[in-house]
Every structure is written in structure tokens, then in C-alpha cells.
JSON list of C-alpha atoms in Angstrom, two decimals:
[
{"chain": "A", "resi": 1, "resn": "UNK", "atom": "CA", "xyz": [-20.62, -1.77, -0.22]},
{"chain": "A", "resi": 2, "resn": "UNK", "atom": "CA", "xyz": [-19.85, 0.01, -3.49]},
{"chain": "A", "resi": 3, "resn": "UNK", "atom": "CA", "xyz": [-16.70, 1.85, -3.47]},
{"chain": "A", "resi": 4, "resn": "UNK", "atom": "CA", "xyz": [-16.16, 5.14, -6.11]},
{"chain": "A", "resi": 5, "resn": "UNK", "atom": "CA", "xyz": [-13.19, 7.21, -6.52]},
{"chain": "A", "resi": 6, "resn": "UNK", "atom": "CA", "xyz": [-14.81, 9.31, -9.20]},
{"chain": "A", "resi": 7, "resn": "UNK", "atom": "CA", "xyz": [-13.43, 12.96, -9.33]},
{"chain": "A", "resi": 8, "resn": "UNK", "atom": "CA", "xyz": [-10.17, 11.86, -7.37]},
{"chain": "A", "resi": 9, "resn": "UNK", "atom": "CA", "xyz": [-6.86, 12.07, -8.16]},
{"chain": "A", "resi": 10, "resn": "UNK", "atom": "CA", "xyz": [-4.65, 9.08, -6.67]},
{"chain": "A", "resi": 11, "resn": "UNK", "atom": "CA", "xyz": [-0.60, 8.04, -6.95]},
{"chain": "A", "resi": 12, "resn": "UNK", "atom": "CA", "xyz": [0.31, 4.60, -6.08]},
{"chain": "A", "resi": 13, "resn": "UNK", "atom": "CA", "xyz": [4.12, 4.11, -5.81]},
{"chain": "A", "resi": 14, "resn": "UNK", "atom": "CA", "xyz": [5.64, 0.60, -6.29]},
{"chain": "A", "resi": 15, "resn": "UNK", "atom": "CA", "xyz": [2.85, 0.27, -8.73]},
{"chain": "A", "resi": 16, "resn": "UNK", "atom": "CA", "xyz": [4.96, -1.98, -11.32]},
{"chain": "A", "resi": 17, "resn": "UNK", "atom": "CA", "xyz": [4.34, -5.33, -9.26]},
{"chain": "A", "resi": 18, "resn": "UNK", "atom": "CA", "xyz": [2.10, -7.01, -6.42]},
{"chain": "A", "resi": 19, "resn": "UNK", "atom": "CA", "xyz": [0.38, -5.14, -4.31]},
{"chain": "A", "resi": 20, "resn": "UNK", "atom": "CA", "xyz": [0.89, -1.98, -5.79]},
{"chain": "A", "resi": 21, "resn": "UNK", "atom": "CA", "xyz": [0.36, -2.81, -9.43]},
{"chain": "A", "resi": 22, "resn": "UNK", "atom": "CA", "xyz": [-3.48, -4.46, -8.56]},
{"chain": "A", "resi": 23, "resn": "UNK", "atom": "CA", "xyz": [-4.28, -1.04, -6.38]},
{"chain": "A", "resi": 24, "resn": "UNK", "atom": "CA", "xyz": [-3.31, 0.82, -9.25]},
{"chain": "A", "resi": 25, "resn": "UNK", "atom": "CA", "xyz": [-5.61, -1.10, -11.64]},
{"chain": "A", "resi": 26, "resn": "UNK", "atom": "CA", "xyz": [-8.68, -1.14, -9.00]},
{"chain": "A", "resi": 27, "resn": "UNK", "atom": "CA", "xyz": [-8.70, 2.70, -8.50]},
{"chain": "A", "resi": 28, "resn": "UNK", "atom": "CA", "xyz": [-8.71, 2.97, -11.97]},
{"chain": "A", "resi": 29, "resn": "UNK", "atom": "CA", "xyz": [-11.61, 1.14, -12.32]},
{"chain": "A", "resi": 30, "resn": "UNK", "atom": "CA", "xyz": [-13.49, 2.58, -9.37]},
{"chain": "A", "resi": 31, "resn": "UNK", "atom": "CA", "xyz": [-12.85, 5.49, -11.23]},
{"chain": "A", "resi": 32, "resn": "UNK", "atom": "CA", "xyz": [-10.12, 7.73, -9.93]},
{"chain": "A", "resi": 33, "resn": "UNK", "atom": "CA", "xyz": [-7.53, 9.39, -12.03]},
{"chain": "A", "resi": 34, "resn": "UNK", "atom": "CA", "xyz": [-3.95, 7.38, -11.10]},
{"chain": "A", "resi": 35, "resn": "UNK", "atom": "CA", "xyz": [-0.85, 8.19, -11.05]},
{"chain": "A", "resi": 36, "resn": "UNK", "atom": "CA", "xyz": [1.40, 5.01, -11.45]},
{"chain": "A", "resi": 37, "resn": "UNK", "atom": "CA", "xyz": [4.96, 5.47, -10.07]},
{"chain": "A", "resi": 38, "resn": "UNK", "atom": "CA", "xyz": [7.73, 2.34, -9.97]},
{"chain": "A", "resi": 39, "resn": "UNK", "atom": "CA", "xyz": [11.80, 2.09, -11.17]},
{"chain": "A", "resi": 40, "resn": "UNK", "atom": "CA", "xyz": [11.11, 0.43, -14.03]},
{"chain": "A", "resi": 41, "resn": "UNK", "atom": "CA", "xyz": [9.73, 0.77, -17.16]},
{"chain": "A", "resi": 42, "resn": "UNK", "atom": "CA", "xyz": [8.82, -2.21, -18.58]},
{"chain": "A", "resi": 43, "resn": "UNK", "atom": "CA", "xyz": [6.89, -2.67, -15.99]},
{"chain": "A", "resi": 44, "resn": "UNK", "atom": "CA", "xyz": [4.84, 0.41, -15.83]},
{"chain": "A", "resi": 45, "resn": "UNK", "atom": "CA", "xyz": [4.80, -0.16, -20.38]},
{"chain": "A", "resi": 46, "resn": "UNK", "atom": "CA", "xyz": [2.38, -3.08, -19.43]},
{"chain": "A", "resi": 47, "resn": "UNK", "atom": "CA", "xyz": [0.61, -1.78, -17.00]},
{"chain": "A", "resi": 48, "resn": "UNK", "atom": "CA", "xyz": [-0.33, 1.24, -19.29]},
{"chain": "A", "resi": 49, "resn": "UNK", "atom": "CA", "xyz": [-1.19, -1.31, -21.50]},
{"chain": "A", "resi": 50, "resn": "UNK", "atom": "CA", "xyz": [-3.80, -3.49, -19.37]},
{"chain": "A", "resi": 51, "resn": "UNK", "atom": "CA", "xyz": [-5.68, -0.09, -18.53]},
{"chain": "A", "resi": 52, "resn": "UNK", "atom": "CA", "xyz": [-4.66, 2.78, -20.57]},
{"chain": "A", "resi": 53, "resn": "UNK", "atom": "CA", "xyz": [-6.19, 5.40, -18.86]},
{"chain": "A", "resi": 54, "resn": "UNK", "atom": "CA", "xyz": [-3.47, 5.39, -15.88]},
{"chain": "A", "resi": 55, "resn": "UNK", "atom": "CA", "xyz": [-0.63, 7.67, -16.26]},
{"chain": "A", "resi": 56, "resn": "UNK", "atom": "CA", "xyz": [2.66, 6.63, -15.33]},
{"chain": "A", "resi": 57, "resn": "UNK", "atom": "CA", "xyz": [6.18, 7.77, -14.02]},
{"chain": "A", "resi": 58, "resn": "UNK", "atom": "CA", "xyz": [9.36, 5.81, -13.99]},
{"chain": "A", "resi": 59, "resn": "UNK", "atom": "CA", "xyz": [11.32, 7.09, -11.07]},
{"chain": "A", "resi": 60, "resn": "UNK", "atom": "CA", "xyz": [13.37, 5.53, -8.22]},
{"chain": "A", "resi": 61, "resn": "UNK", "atom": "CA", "xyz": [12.25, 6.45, -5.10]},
{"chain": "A", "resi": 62, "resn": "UNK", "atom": "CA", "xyz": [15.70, 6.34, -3.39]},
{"chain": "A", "resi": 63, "resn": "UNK", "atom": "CA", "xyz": [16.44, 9.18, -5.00]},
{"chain": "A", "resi": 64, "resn": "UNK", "atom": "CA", "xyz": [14.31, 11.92, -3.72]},
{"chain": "A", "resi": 65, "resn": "UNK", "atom": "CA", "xyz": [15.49, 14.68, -5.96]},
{"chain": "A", "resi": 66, "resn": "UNK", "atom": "CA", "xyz": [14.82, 12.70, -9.23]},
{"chain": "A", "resi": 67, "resn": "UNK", "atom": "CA", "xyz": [11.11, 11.57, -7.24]},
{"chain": "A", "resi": 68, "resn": "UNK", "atom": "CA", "xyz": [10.76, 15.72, -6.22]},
{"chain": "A", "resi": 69, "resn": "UNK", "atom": "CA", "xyz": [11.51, 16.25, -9.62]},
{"chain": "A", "resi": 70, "resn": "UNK", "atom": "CA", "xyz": [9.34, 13.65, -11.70]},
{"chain": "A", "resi": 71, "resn": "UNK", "atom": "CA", "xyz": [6.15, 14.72, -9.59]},
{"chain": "A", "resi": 72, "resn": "UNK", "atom": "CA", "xyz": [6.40, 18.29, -9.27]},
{"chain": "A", "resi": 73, "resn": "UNK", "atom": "CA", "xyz": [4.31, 18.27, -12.51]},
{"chain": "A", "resi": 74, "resn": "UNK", "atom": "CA", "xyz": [1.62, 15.31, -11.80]},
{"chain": "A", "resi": 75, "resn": "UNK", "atom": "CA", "xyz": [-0.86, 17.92, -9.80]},
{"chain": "A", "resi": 76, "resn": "UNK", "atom": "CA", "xyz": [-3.27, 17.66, -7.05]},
{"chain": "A", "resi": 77, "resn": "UNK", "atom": "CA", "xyz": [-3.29, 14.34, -5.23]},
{"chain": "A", "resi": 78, "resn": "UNK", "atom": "CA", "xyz": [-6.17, 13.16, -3.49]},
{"chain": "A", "resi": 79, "resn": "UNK", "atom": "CA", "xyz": [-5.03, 9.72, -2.43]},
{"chain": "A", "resi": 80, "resn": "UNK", "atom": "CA", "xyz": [-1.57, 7.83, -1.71]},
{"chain": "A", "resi": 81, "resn": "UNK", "atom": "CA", "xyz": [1.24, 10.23, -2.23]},
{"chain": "A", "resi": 82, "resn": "UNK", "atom": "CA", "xyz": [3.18, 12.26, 0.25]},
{"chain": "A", "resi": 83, "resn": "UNK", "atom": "CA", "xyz": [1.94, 14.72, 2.27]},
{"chain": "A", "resi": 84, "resn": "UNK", "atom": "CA", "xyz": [3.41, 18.15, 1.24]},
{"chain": "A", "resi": 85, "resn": "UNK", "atom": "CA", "xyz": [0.79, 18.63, -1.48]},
{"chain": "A", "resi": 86, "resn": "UNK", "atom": "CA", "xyz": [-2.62, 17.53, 0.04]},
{"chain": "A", "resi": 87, "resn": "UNK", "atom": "CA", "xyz": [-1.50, 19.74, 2.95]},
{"chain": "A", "resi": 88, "resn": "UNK", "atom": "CA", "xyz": [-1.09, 22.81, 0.69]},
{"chain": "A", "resi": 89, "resn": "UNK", "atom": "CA", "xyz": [-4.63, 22.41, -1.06]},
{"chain": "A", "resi": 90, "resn": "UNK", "atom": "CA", "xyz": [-6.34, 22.60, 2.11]},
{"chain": "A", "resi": 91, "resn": "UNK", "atom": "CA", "xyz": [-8.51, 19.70, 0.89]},
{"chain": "A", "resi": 92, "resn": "UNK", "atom": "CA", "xyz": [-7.67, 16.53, 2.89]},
{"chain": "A", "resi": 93, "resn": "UNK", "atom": "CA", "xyz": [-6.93, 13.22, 1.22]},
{"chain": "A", "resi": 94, "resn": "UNK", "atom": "CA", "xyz": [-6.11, 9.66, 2.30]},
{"chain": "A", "resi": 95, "resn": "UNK", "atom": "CA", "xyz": [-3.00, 8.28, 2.58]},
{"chain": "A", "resi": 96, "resn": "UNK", "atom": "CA", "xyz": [-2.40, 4.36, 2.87]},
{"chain": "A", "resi": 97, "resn": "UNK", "atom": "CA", "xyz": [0.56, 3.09, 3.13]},
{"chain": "A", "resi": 98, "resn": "UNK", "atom": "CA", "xyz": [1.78, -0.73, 3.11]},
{"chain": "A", "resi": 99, "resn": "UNK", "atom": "CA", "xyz": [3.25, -2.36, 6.34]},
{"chain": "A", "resi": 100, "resn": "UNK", "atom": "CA", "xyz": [3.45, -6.10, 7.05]},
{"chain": "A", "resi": 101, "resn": "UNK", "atom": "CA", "xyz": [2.32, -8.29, 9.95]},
{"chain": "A", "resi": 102, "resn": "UNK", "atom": "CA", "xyz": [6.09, -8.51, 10.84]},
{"chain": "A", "resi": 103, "resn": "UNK", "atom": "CA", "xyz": [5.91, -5.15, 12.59]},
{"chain": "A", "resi": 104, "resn": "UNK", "atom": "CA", "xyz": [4.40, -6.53, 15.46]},
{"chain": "A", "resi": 105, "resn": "UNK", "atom": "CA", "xyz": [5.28, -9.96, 15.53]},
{"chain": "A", "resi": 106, "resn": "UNK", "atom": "CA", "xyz": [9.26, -10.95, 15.17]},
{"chain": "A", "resi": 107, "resn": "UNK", "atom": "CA", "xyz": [10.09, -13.62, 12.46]},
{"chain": "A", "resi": 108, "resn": "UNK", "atom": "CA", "xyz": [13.15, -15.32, 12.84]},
{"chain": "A", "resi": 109, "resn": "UNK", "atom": "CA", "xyz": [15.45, -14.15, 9.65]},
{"chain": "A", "resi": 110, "resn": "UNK", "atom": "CA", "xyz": [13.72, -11.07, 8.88]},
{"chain": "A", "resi": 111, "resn": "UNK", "atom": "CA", "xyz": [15.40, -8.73, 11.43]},
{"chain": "A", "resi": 112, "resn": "UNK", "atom": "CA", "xyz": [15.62, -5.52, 8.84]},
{"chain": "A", "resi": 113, "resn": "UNK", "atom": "CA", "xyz": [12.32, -6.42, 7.36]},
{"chain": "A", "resi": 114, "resn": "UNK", "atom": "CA", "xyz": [10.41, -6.47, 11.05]},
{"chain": "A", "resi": 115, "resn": "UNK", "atom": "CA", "xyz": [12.39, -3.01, 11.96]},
{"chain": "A", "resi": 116, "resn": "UNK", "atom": "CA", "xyz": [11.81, -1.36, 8.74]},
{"chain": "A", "resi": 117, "resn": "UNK", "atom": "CA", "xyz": [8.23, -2.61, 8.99]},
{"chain": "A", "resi": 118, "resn": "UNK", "atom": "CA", "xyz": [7.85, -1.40, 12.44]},
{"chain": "A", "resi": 119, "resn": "UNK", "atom": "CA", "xyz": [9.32, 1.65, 11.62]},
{"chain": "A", "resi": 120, "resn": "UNK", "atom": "CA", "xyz": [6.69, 2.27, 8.79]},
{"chain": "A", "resi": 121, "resn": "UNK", "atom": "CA", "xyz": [4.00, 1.98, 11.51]},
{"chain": "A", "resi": 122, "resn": "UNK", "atom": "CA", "xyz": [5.15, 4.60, 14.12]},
{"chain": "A", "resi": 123, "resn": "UNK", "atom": "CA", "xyz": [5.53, 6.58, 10.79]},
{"chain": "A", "resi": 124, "resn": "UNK", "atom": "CA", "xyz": [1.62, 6.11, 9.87]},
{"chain": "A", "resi": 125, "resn": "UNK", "atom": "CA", "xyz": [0.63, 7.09, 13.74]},
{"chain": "A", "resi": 126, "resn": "UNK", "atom": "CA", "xyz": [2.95, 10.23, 13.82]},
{"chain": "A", "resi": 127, "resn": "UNK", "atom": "CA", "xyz": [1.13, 11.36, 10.14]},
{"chain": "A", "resi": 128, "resn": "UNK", "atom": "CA", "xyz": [-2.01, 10.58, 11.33]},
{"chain": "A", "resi": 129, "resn": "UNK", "atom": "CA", "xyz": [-1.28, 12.79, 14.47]},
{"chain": "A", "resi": 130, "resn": "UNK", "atom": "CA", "xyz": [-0.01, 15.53, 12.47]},
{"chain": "A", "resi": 131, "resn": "UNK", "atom": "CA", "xyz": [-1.74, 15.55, 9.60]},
{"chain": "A", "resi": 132, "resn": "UNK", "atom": "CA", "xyz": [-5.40, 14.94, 10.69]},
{"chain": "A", "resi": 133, "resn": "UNK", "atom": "CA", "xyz": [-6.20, 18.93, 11.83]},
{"chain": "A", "resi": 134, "resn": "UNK", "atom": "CA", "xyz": [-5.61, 18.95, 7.79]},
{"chain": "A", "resi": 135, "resn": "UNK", "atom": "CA", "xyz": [-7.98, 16.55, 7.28]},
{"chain": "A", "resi": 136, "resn": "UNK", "atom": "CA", "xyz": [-5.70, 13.99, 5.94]},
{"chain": "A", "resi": 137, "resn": "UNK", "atom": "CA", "xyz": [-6.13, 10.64, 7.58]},
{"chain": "A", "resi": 138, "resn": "UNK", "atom": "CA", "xyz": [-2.91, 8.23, 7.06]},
{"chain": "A", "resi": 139, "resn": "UNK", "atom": "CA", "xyz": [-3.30, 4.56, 7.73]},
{"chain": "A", "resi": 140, "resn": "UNK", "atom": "CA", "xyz": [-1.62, 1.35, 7.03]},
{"chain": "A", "resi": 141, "resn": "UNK", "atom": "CA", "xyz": [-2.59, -2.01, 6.18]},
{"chain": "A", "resi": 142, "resn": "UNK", "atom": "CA", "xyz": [-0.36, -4.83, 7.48]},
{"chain": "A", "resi": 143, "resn": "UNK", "atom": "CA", "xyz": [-0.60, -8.53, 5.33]},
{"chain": "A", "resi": 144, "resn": "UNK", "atom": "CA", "xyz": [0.38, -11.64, 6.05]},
{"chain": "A", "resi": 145, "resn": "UNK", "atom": "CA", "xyz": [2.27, -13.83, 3.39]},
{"chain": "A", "resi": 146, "resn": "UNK", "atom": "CA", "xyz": [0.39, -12.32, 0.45]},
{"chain": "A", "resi": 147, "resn": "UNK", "atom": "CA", "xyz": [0.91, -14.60, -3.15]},
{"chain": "A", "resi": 148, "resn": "UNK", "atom": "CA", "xyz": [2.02, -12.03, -5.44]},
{"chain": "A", "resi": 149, "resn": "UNK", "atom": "CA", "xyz": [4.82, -13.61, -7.69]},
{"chain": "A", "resi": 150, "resn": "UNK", "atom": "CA", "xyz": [7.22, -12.71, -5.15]},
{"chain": "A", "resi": 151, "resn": "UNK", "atom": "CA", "xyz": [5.39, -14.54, -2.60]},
{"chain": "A", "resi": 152, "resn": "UNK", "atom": "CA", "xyz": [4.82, -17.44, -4.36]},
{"chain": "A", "resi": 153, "resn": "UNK", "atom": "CA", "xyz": [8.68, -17.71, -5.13]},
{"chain": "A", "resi": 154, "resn": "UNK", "atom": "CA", "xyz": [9.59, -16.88, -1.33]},
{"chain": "A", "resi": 155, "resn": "UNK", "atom": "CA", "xyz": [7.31, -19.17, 0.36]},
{"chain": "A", "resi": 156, "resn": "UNK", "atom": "CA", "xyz": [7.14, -22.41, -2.33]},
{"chain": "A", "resi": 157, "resn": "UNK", "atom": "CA", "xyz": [9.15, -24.48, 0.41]},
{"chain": "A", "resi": 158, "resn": "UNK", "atom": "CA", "xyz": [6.28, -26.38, 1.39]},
{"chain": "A", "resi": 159, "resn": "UNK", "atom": "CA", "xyz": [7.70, -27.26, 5.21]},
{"chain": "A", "resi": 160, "resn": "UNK", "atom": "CA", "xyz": [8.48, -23.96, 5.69]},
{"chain": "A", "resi": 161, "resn": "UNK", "atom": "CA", "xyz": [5.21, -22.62, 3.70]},
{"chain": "A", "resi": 162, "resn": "UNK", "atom": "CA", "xyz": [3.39, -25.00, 6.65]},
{"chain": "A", "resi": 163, "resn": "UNK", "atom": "CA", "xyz": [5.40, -23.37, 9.47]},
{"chain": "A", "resi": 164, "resn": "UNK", "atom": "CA", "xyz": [3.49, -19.82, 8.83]},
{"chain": "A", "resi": 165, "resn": "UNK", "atom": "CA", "xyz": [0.19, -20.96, 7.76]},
{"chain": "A", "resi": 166, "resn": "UNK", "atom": "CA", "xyz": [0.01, -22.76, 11.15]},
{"chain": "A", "resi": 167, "resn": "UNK", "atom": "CA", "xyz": [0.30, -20.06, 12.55]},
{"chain": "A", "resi": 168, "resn": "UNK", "atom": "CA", "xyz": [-3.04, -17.78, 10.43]},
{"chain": "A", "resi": 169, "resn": "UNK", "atom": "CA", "xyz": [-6.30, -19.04, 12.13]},
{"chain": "A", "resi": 170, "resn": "UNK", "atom": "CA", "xyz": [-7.92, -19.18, 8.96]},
{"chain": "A", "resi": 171, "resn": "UNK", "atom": "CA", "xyz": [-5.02, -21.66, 7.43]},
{"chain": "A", "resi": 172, "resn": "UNK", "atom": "CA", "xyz": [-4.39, -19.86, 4.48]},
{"chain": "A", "resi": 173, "resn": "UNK", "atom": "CA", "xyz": [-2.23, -17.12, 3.24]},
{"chain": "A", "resi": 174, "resn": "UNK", "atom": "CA", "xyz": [-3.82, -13.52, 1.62]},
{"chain": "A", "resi": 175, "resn": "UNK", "atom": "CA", "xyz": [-4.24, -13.24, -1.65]},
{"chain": "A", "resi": 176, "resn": "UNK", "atom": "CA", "xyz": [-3.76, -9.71, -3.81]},
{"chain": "A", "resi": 177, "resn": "UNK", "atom": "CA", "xyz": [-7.62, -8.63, -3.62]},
{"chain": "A", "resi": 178, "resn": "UNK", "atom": "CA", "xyz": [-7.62, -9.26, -0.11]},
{"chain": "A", "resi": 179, "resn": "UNK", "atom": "CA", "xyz": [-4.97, -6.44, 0.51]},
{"chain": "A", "resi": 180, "resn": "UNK", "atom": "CA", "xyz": [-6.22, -4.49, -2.06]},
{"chain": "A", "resi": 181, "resn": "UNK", "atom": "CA", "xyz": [-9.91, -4.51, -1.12]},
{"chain": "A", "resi": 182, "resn": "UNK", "atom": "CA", "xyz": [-8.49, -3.12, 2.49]},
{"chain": "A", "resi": 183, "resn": "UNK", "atom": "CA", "xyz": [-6.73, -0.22, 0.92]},
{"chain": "A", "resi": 184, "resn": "UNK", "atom": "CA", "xyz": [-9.38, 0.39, -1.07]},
{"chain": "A", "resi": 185, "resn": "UNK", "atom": "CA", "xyz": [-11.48, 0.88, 2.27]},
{"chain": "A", "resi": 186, "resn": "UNK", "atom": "CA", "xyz": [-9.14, 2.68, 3.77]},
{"chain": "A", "resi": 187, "resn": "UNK", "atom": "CA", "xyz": [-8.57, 5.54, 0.63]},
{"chain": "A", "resi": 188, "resn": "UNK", "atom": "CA", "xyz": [-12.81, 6.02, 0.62]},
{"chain": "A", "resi": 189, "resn": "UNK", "atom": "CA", "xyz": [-14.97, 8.09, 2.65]},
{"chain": "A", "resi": 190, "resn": "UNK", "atom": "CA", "xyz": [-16.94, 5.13, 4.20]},
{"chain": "A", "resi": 191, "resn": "UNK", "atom": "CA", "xyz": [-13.63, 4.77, 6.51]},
{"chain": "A", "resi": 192, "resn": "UNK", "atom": "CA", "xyz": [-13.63, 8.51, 7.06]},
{"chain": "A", "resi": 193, "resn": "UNK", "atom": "CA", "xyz": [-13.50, 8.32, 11.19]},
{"chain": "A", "resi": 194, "resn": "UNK", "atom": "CA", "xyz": [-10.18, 5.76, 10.64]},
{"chain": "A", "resi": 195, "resn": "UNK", "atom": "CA", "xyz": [-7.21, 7.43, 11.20]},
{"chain": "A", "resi": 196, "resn": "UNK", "atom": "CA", "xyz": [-3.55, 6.37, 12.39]},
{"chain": "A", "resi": 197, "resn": "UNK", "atom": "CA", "xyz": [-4.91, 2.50, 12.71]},
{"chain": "A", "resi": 198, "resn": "UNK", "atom": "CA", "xyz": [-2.63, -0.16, 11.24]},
{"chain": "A", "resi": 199, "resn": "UNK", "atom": "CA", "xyz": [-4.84, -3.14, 9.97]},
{"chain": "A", "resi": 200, "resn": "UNK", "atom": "CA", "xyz": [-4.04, -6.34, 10.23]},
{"chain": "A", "resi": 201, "resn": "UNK", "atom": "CA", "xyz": [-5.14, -8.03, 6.73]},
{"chain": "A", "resi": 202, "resn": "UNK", "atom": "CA", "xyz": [-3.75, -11.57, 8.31]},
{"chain": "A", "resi": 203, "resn": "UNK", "atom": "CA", "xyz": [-6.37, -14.13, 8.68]},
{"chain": "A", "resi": 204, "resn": "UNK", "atom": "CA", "xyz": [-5.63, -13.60, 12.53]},
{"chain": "A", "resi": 205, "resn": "UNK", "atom": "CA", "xyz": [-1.73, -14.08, 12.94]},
{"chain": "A", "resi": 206, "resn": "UNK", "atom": "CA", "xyz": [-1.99, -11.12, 14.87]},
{"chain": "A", "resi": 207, "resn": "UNK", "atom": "CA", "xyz": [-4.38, -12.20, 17.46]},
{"chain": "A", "resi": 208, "resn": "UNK", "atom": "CA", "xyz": [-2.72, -15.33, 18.86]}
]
């Protein structure tokens, strides 16, 4: 199934590292026009630098009026920013955002993370409600363990690395692509009757 973003505009926040740096990079090459948003800027300097055609902004998020600010010039969105804009143009869009297994399932030492997470979810389902009459479907993709670099650090305890992959039917932990290749699903039109739907990318945790 061959994905193209050709002709759309897309901003990917936390785009410096993981998750969001690799769906920065594969819009780019499927060919949409991104946006590449993160707090720092060495980050974003390389990123520019392994695909020059995306455009970046060094902002931190927590601060809304410096974020307000730094995108009021950036222009039409298409996919992955908020909603204030798409809903203006009249023109729908996509919006993805990036939950976590531990929304639905409570892990013992990650009480903020789980709530936060869960949180995120309720958030997708109320913009999905809201926004959908504008044709703007909102979704969210919930990983297991996924081995970015901060992964790989977090879980390199082999015992307790065991722990959680006994607990993914398909014994193994996600990789980048495999989150990636979801969202990527998710932002095109072949998922264009998917709306409000959090999906598990999770090798089954979810379903035992």
C-alpha cells in the first residue's frame, strides 16, 4: 500500500528525537512539506541536515505563547498540529497524536506516565467528536516499549526487560518504523473512515 503526502503540509512536534524525529523524516520522503518543531536546536541542526528540505522551529512547547508565537508564521497545516488552523481553512486534516499502551493498562512505577497517557486518549476522542463535522479526524497511536535511544537506555535491565516482553504475544518490543508506519496510516486518506480510535501498536499487550 503506497502511501503519498504530496501537496500536504505537515508539523510534527517533538521531532528532535524517537518517534517524532523518524515521522518527520518519513513524511518528508512520502513527500509532504514538514514542519519540524522540538526545544532544542542541535537537535533539529541535524535533522535539517539528514533531509534538508524540512523546515524547522526551535520552541518549547510548555510555553504556549513562545509556541503561539513561533507558528503563527509556518501557514496552512494539513497534518499533526493543533486544531485552531485546519478548523479555520475549512479543509480538514489529520491529526495523530502519540499515546502509550500504559493508558489502558497500569504499570507499576509509572503512575503520572499512565494518567498523563490516559489523559491524552480521552483528549483524542473529545477532538475527534468535535472536530470531525470539520472534517478533521484526530487519532492516536499507543506503543509498547518502542527502542528509540531512550528506550534502549530505560529498558537495558535484562530481568526487568523480560518482565514486559512476557507480557507482548509476539515476544518482542516495537521498533521506530513500526510506530511510524501506523502514524503514517493514520495521517493518509486510505484511513479516512478512522476517527477518535486509539491504536494499539503493541504486539498484543493490550489484548491479554
Amino acid at each position: 500500500m503506497e502511501i503519498s503526502f504530496s501537496g500536504k503540509r505537515a508539523l510534527v512536534t517533538g521531532a528532535g528525537k524517537g518517534i517524532g524525529r523518524a515521522t518527520a523524516l518519513a513524511l518528508a520522503s512520502c513527500g509532504a512539506e514538514v514542519t519540524a518543531v522540538t526545544r532544542t536546536q542541535a537537535d533539529l541542526t541535524s535533522l535539517m541536515q539528514e533531509c534538508a528540505s524540512i523546515t524547522s522551529v526551535c520552541v518549547d512547547l510548555a510555553d504556549w505563547e513562545a509556541t503561539e508565537a513561533a507558528l503563527q508564521d509556518v501557514g496552512p497545516i494539513d497534518l499533526l498540529i493543533v486544531a485552531r488552523g485546519m478548523k479555520a481553512r475549512g479543509s480538514g486534516g489529520s491529526i495523530v497524536n502519540v499515546s502509550s499502551q500504559a493508558s489502558q493498562c497500569a504499570l507499576r512505577d509509572h503512575a503520572v506516565y499512565c494518567a498523563t497517557k490516559g489523559a491524552l486518549d480521552m483528549l483524542t476522542k473529545v477532538m475527534a467528536l468535535e472536530l470531525g463535522p470539520h472534517q478533521i479526524r484526530v487519532n492516536s497511536v499507543n506503543p509498547t516499549v518502542v527502542m528509540t535511544e531512550m528506550g534502549r537506555l530505560g529498558w537495558s535491565n535484562p530481568e526487568k526487560a523480560k518482565i514486559m516482553v512476557s507480557r507482548i504475544p509476539l515476544g518482542r518490543f516495537a521498533e521506530v518504523e513500526d510506530v511510524v508506519n501506523s502514524i503514517l496510516f493514520l495521517l493518509s486518506d486510505k484511513s479516512n473512515m478512522t476517527n477518535g480510535v486509539t491504536l494499539p501498536v503493541d504486539g498484543g499487550f493490550l489484548a491479554c
